mmCIF file of C-alpha atoms in Angstrom:
data_model
loop_
_atom_site.group_PDB
_atom_site.id
_atom_site.type_symbol
_atom_site.label_atom_id
_atom_site.label_comp_id
_atom_site.label_asym_id
_atom_site.label_seq_id
_atom_site.Cartn_x
_atom_site.Cartn_y
_atom_site.Cartn_z
ATOM 1 C CA ASP A 112 11.449 -11.201 13.120
ATOM 2 C CA ALA A 113 10.165 -7.674 13.711
ATOM 3 C CA GLY A 114 9.132 -7.384 10.112
ATOM 4 C CA VAL A 115 9.676 -4.136 8.271
ATOM 5 C CA THR A 116 10.802 -1.349 10.576
ATOM 6 C CA GLN A 117 10.823 2.381 9.920
ATOM 7 C CA SER A 118 12.310 5.344 11.724
ATOM 8 C CA PRO A 119 11.466 7.800 12.989
ATOM 9 C CA THR A 120 7.815 7.247 13.872
ATOM 10 C CA HIS A 121 6.920 10.919 13.628
ATOM 11 C CA LEU A 122 8.725 14.080 12.724
ATOM 12 C CA ILE A 123 7.936 17.710 12.136
ATOM 13 C CA LYS A 124 9.852 19.819 9.640
ATOM 14 C CA THR A 125 9.628 23.356 8.327
ATOM 15 C CA ARG A 126 8.949 24.274 4.721
ATOM 16 C CA GLY A 127 12.169 24.323 2.710
ATOM 17 C CA GLN A 128 14.020 21.886 4.945
ATOM 18 C CA GLN A 129 15.282 18.446 4.016
ATOM 19 C CA VAL A 130 14.319 15.132 5.623
ATOM 20 C CA THR A 131 15.634 11.572 5.629
ATOM 21 C CA LEU A 132 13.445 8.584 6.462
ATOM 22 C CA ARG A 133 14.813 5.120 7.090
ATOM 23 C CA CYS A 134 13.585 1.599 6.465
ATOM 24 C CA SER A 135 14.886 -1.846 7.389
ATOM 25 C CA PRO A 136 13.343 -4.670 5.382
ATOM 26 C CA LYS A 137 11.945 -7.901 6.700
ATOM 27 C CA SER A 138 14.594 -10.554 7.248
ATOM 28 C CA GLY A 139 15.471 -12.260 3.962
ATOM 29 C CA HIS A 140 14.028 -9.487 1.791
ATOM 30 C CA ASP A 141 16.202 -7.616 -0.690
ATOM 31 C CA THR A 142 13.773 -5.182 -2.335
ATOM 32 C CA VAL A 143 12.369 -2.005 -0.835
ATOM 33 C CA SER A 144 9.536 0.155 -2.136
ATOM 34 C CA TRP A 145 8.411 3.525 -0.792
ATOM 35 C CA TYR A 146 4.880 4.905 -0.811
ATOM 36 C CA GLN A 147 3.351 8.232 0.203
ATOM 37 C CA GLN A 148 -0.081 8.173 1.816
ATOM 38 C CA ALA A 149 -1.788 11.532 2.167
ATOM 39 C CA LEU A 150 -4.609 11.844 4.688
ATOM 40 C CA GLY A 151 -7.758 10.115 3.474
ATOM 41 C CA GLN A 152 -6.109 8.626 0.401
ATOM 42 C CA GLY A 153 -4.545 5.361 -0.628
ATOM 43 C CA PRO A 154 -0.773 4.888 -0.796
ATOM 44 C CA GLN A 155 1.012 6.271 -3.868
ATOM 45 C CA PHE A 156 4.139 4.588 -5.200
ATOM 46 C CA ILE A 157 7.292 6.707 -5.035
ATOM 47 C CA PHE A 158 10.059 4.310 -6.086
ATOM 48 C CA GLN A 159 11.557 0.866 -5.648
ATOM 49 C CA TYR A 160 15.128 -0.188 -4.888
ATOM 50 C CA TYR A 161 16.678 -3.520 -5.746
ATOM 51 C CA GLU A 162 20.371 -4.393 -5.841
ATOM 52 C CA GLU A 163 21.127 -0.879 -4.618
ATOM 53 C CA GLU A 164 19.589 0.729 -7.693
ATOM 54 C CA GLU A 165 16.327 2.558 -8.301
ATOM 55 C CA ARG A 166 14.409 0.141 -10.495
ATOM 56 C CA GLN A 167 11.088 1.869 -10.879
ATOM 57 C CA ARG A 168 9.742 5.307 -10.115
ATOM 58 C CA GLY A 169 6.289 6.761 -9.726
ATOM 59 C CA ASN A 170 5.131 10.251 -10.594
ATOM 60 C CA PHE A 171 7.169 12.155 -8.012
ATOM 61 C CA PRO A 172 9.557 15.065 -8.563
ATOM 62 C CA ASP A 173 13.328 14.829 -8.271
ATOM 63 C CA ARG A 174 13.090 16.334 -4.786
ATOM 64 C CA PHE A 175 12.344 12.764 -3.760
ATOM 65 C CA SER A 176 15.425 10.580 -3.844
ATOM 66 C CA GLY A 177 16.520 7.391 -2.216
ATOM 67 C CA HIS A 178 19.270 4.979 -1.513
ATOM 68 C CA GLN A 179 19.657 1.319 -0.746
ATOM 69 C CA PHE A 180 22.565 0.001 1.274
ATOM 70 C CA PRO A 181 24.395 -3.325 0.936
ATOM 71 C CA ASN A 182 22.419 -4.686 3.887
ATOM 72 C CA TYR A 183 19.215 -3.917 1.886
ATOM 73 C CA SER A 184 18.063 -1.143 4.201
ATOM 74 C CA SER A 185 16.923 2.027 2.501
ATOM 75 C CA GLU A 186 16.560 5.765 2.935
ATOM 76 C CA LEU A 187 14.085 8.178 1.446
ATOM 77 C CA ASN A 188 15.242 11.772 1.151
ATOM 78 C CA VAL A 189 12.991 14.721 0.430
ATOM 79 C CA ASN A 190 14.521 18.123 -0.310
ATOM 80 C CA ALA A 191 12.930 21.580 -0.239
ATOM 81 C CA LEU A 192 9.931 20.372 1.702
ATOM 82 C CA LEU A 193 6.498 21.685 0.785
ATOM 83 C CA LEU A 194 3.376 21.745 2.911
ATOM 84 C CA GLY A 195 1.927 19.170 0.524
ATOM 85 C CA ASP A 196 4.635 16.693 1.459
ATOM 86 C CA SER A 197 2.900 16.161 4.791
ATOM 87 C CA ALA A 198 1.847 12.517 4.742
ATOM 88 C CA LEU A 199 2.457 9.029 6.051
ATOM 89 C CA TYR A 200 5.449 7.492 4.310
ATOM 90 C CA LEU A 201 5.285 3.730 4.007
ATOM 91 C CA CYS A 202 8.104 1.356 3.276
ATOM 92 C CA ALA A 203 7.431 -2.117 1.898
ATOM 93 C CA SER A 204 9.887 -4.943 1.403
ATOM 94 C CA SER A 205 9.762 -8.094 -0.695
ATOM 95 C CA PHE A 206 11.867 -11.077 -1.627
ATOM 96 C CA GLY A 207 12.714 -9.886 -5.102
ATOM 97 C CA PRO A 208 11.050 -7.153 -7.161
ATOM 98 C CA SER A 209 7.976 -9.158 -8.132
ATOM 99 C CA TYR A 210 6.909 -10.799 -4.912
ATOM 100 C CA GLU A 211 4.447 -9.971 -2.146
ATOM 101 C CA GLN A 212 5.186 -6.697 -0.394
ATOM 102 C CA TYR A 213 5.202 -6.450 3.391
ATOM 103 C CA PHE A 214 4.552 -2.996 4.776
ATOM 104 C CA GLY A 215 6.105 -1.167 7.680
ATOM 105 C CA PRO A 216 4.198 0.961 10.188
ATOM 106 C CA GLY A 217 5.084 4.186 8.414
ATOM 107 C CA THR A 218 6.668 7.513 9.295
ATOM 108 C CA ARG A 219 4.293 10.432 9.815
ATOM 109 C CA LEU A 220 5.860 13.607 8.362
ATOM 110 C CA THR A 221 4.333 16.983 9.130
ATOM 111 C CA VAL A 222 5.599 20.028 7.270
ATOM 112 C CA THR A 223 4.757 23.395 8.814
ATOM 113 C CA ALA B 231 -2.122 4.695 -17.190
ATOM 114 C CA GLN B 232 -3.507 2.500 -14.457
ATOM 115 C CA ARG B 233 -6.161 3.552 -12.006
ATOM 116 C CA VAL B 234 -8.109 1.971 -9.164
ATOM 117 C CA THR B 235 -11.399 3.374 -7.925
ATOM 118 C CA GLN B 236 -13.198 2.512 -4.712
ATOM 119 C CA PRO B 237 -16.461 4.432 -4.908
ATOM 120 C CA GLU B 238 -17.419 4.153 -1.247
ATOM 121 C CA LYS B 239 -15.384 5.929 1.420
ATOM 122 C CA LEU B 240 -17.451 4.362 4.183
ATOM 123 C CA LEU B 241 -19.572 1.240 4.349
ATOM 124 C CA SER B 242 -21.560 0.522 7.485
ATOM 125 C CA VAL B 243 -23.353 -2.804 8.032
ATOM 126 C CA PHE B 244 -24.751 -4.792 10.927
ATOM 127 C CA LYS B 245 -23.097 -7.944 12.207
ATOM 128 C CA GLY B 246 -24.238 -10.934 10.195
ATOM 129 C CA ALA B 247 -25.171 -8.900 7.134
ATOM 130 C CA PRO B 248 -23.492 -9.499 3.756
ATOM 131 C CA VAL B 249 -20.683 -7.178 2.748
ATOM 132 C CA GLU B 250 -19.524 -6.069 -0.685
ATOM 133 C CA LEU B 251 -16.666 -3.609 -1.059
ATOM 134 C CA LYS B 252 -16.475 -2.315 -4.601
ATOM 135 C CA CYS B 253 -13.323 -1.926 -6.664
ATOM 136 C CA ASN B 254 -13.095 -0.886 -10.293
ATOM 137 C CA TYR B 255 -9.908 -0.563 -12.257
ATOM 138 C CA SER B 256 -8.586 0.871 -15.477
ATOM 139 C CA TYR B 257 -5.704 -0.889 -17.188
ATOM 140 C CA SER B 258 -5.120 -1.920 -20.777
ATOM 141 C CA GLY B 259 -3.118 -5.091 -20.145
ATOM 142 C CA SER B 260 -3.479 -8.085 -17.819
ATOM 143 C CA PRO B 261 -3.394 -6.792 -14.265
ATOM 144 C CA GLU B 262 -2.944 -8.558 -10.986
ATOM 145 C CA LEU B 263 -5.433 -7.404 -8.354
ATOM 146 C CA PHE B 264 -5.089 -7.399 -4.589
ATOM 147 C CA TRP B 265 -7.045 -6.465 -1.503
ATOM 148 C CA TYR B 266 -5.096 -5.027 1.431
ATOM 149 C CA VAL B 267 -6.538 -4.441 4.892
ATOM 150 C CA GLN B 268 -5.486 -2.180 7.721
ATOM 151 C CA TYR B 269 -6.954 -2.898 11.150
ATOM 152 C CA SER B 270 -6.896 -0.193 13.809
ATOM 153 C CA ARG B 271 -3.349 0.578 14.967
ATOM 154 C CA GLN B 272 -1.880 -2.100 12.691
ATOM 155 C CA ARG B 273 0.105 -1.949 9.497
ATOM 156 C CA LEU B 274 -1.204 -2.519 6.009
ATOM 157 C CA GLN B 275 -1.334 -6.215 5.179
ATOM 158 C CA LEU B 276 -2.287 -8.349 2.214
ATOM 159 C CA LEU B 277 -5.735 -9.917 2.524
ATOM 160 C CA LEU B 278 -5.979 -11.733 -0.779
ATOM 161 C CA ARG B 279 -4.880 -11.715 -4.402
ATOM 162 C CA HIS B 280 -6.944 -12.742 -7.388
ATOM 163 C CA ILE B 281 -4.483 -15.306 -8.717
ATOM 164 C CA SER B 282 -4.749 -17.304 -5.491
ATOM 165 C CA ARG B 283 -8.517 -17.689 -5.818
ATOM 166 C CA GLU B 284 -8.721 -18.425 -2.105
ATOM 167 C CA SER B 285 -10.962 -17.336 0.730
ATOM 168 C CA ILE B 286 -9.286 -15.491 3.593
ATOM 169 C CA LYS B 287 -11.224 -14.795 6.806
ATOM 170 C CA GLY B 288 -14.379 -15.593 4.843
ATOM 171 C CA PHE B 289 -13.669 -12.955 2.186
ATOM 172 C CA THR B 290 -13.583 -13.717 -1.513
ATOM 173 C CA ALA B 291 -13.012 -11.591 -4.583
ATOM 174 C CA ASP B 292 -13.438 -12.452 -8.241
ATOM 175 C CA LEU B 293 -11.722 -10.612 -11.045
ATOM 176 C CA ASN B 294 -14.267 -9.609 -13.684
ATOM 177 C CA LYS B 295 -12.292 -8.501 -16.707
ATOM 178 C CA GLY B 296 -15.413 -7.600 -18.668
ATOM 179 C CA GLU B 297 -16.563 -5.140 -16.012
ATOM 180 C CA THR B 298 -12.997 -4.352 -14.892
ATOM 181 C CA SER B 299 -13.990 -4.986 -11.306
ATOM 182 C CA PHE B 300 -12.603 -6.864 -8.321
ATOM 183 C CA HIS B 301 -15.230 -6.563 -5.612
ATOM 184 C CA LEU B 302 -14.577 -7.988 -2.143
ATOM 185 C CA LYS B 303 -17.393 -10.003 -0.618
ATOM 186 C CA LYS B 304 -18.256 -11.727 2.635
ATOM 187 C CA PRO B 305 -21.612 -13.381 3.301
ATOM 188 C CA PHE B 306 -21.778 -12.639 7.037
ATOM 189 C CA ALA B 307 -19.864 -9.677 8.447
ATOM 190 C CA GLN B 308 -18.213 -9.878 11.866
ATOM 191 C CA GLU B 309 -17.319 -6.988 14.163
ATOM 192 C CA GLU B 310 -13.633 -7.856 13.815
ATOM 193 C CA ASP B 311 -13.896 -7.142 10.071
ATOM 194 C CA SER B 312 -14.088 -3.425 10.847
ATOM 195 C CA ALA B 313 -11.046 -1.878 9.144
ATOM 196 C CA MET B 314 -9.793 0.098 6.156
ATOM 197 C CA TYR B 315 -9.750 -1.897 2.944
ATOM 198 C CA TYR B 316 -7.649 -0.961 -0.079
ATOM 199 C CA CYS B 317 -7.874 -2.436 -3.536
ATOM 200 C CA ALA B 318 -4.590 -2.439 -5.459
ATOM 201 C CA LEU B 319 -3.425 -3.260 -8.965
ATOM 202 C CA ARG B 320 -0.108 -4.372 -10.368
ATOM 203 C CA GLY B 321 0.312 -4.111 -14.101
ATOM 204 C CA ASP B 322 1.899 -6.804 -16.234
ATOM 205 C CA ASN B 323 4.761 -4.508 -17.185
ATOM 206 C CA ALA B 324 4.976 -2.399 -14.056
ATOM 207 C CA GLY B 325 7.470 -4.333 -11.990
ATOM 208 C CA ASN B 326 6.238 -4.478 -8.448
ATOM 209 C CA MET B 327 4.599 -1.067 -8.398
ATOM 210 C CA LEU B 328 1.190 -1.178 -6.761
ATOM 211 C CA THR B 329 -1.516 1.323 -7.638
ATOM 212 C CA PHE B 330 -3.979 1.697 -4.758
ATOM 213 C CA GLY B 331 -7.539 2.881 -4.600
ATOM 214 C CA GLY B 332 -8.595 5.498 -2.083
ATOM 215 C CA GLY B 333 -9.812 2.913 0.399
ATOM 216 C CA THR B 334 -13.136 2.031 2.001
ATOM 217 C CA ARG B 335 -13.706 2.073 5.732
ATOM 218 C CA LEU B 336 -15.868 -0.855 6.769
ATOM 219 C CA MET B 337 -17.757 -0.503 10.033
ATOM 220 C CA VAL B 338 -19.581 -3.544 11.343
ATOM 221 C CA LYS B 339 -22.090 -2.628 14.015
ATOM 222 C CA PRO B 340 -23.174 -5.062 16.733
#
């Protein structure tokens, strides 16, 4: 089991553009959470998906949206990118919404 | 609101010295506290959780509700302990949302 996988590893976007990040959960896991980690800071919770629905959301604007597919994989979409969206985006999966979260390696997004 | 504070950005100790990584939290209910670790070029992983009350890699942490703290301790640091350490909190009504502290980089010198 490769654990949680994320793609792409890195990407560079221009201010105003839109981006989609992808996450495949660990085998057997059905819940996916997304976190944003700015440089020098701890991860910040964006939202969590379970049973293809957003179950919980952190303090992020509507520009941040997501989706969960029937195979439990997930996407994070960010519209109208700002320079401040530059960060490492982490995906974490768990077996159910209340269990231990396993983190992926992250996607490094740079907005120029 | 829930908040986690790790007052030290960097902690540098010599091999064999005791280590204490500080974590303070703010939460009105009954939280669950965790320590996560990230070794160089590796992903974030769970080190220990307060409800387990276990020692992992020689590290222990006790939840002190009176002082709202969850400090991570190890009596004798090893070079392989060098990593980023994050304290995290999950509230009793917050689903699985984790609130992380800013992290402390531990450097263990030979």
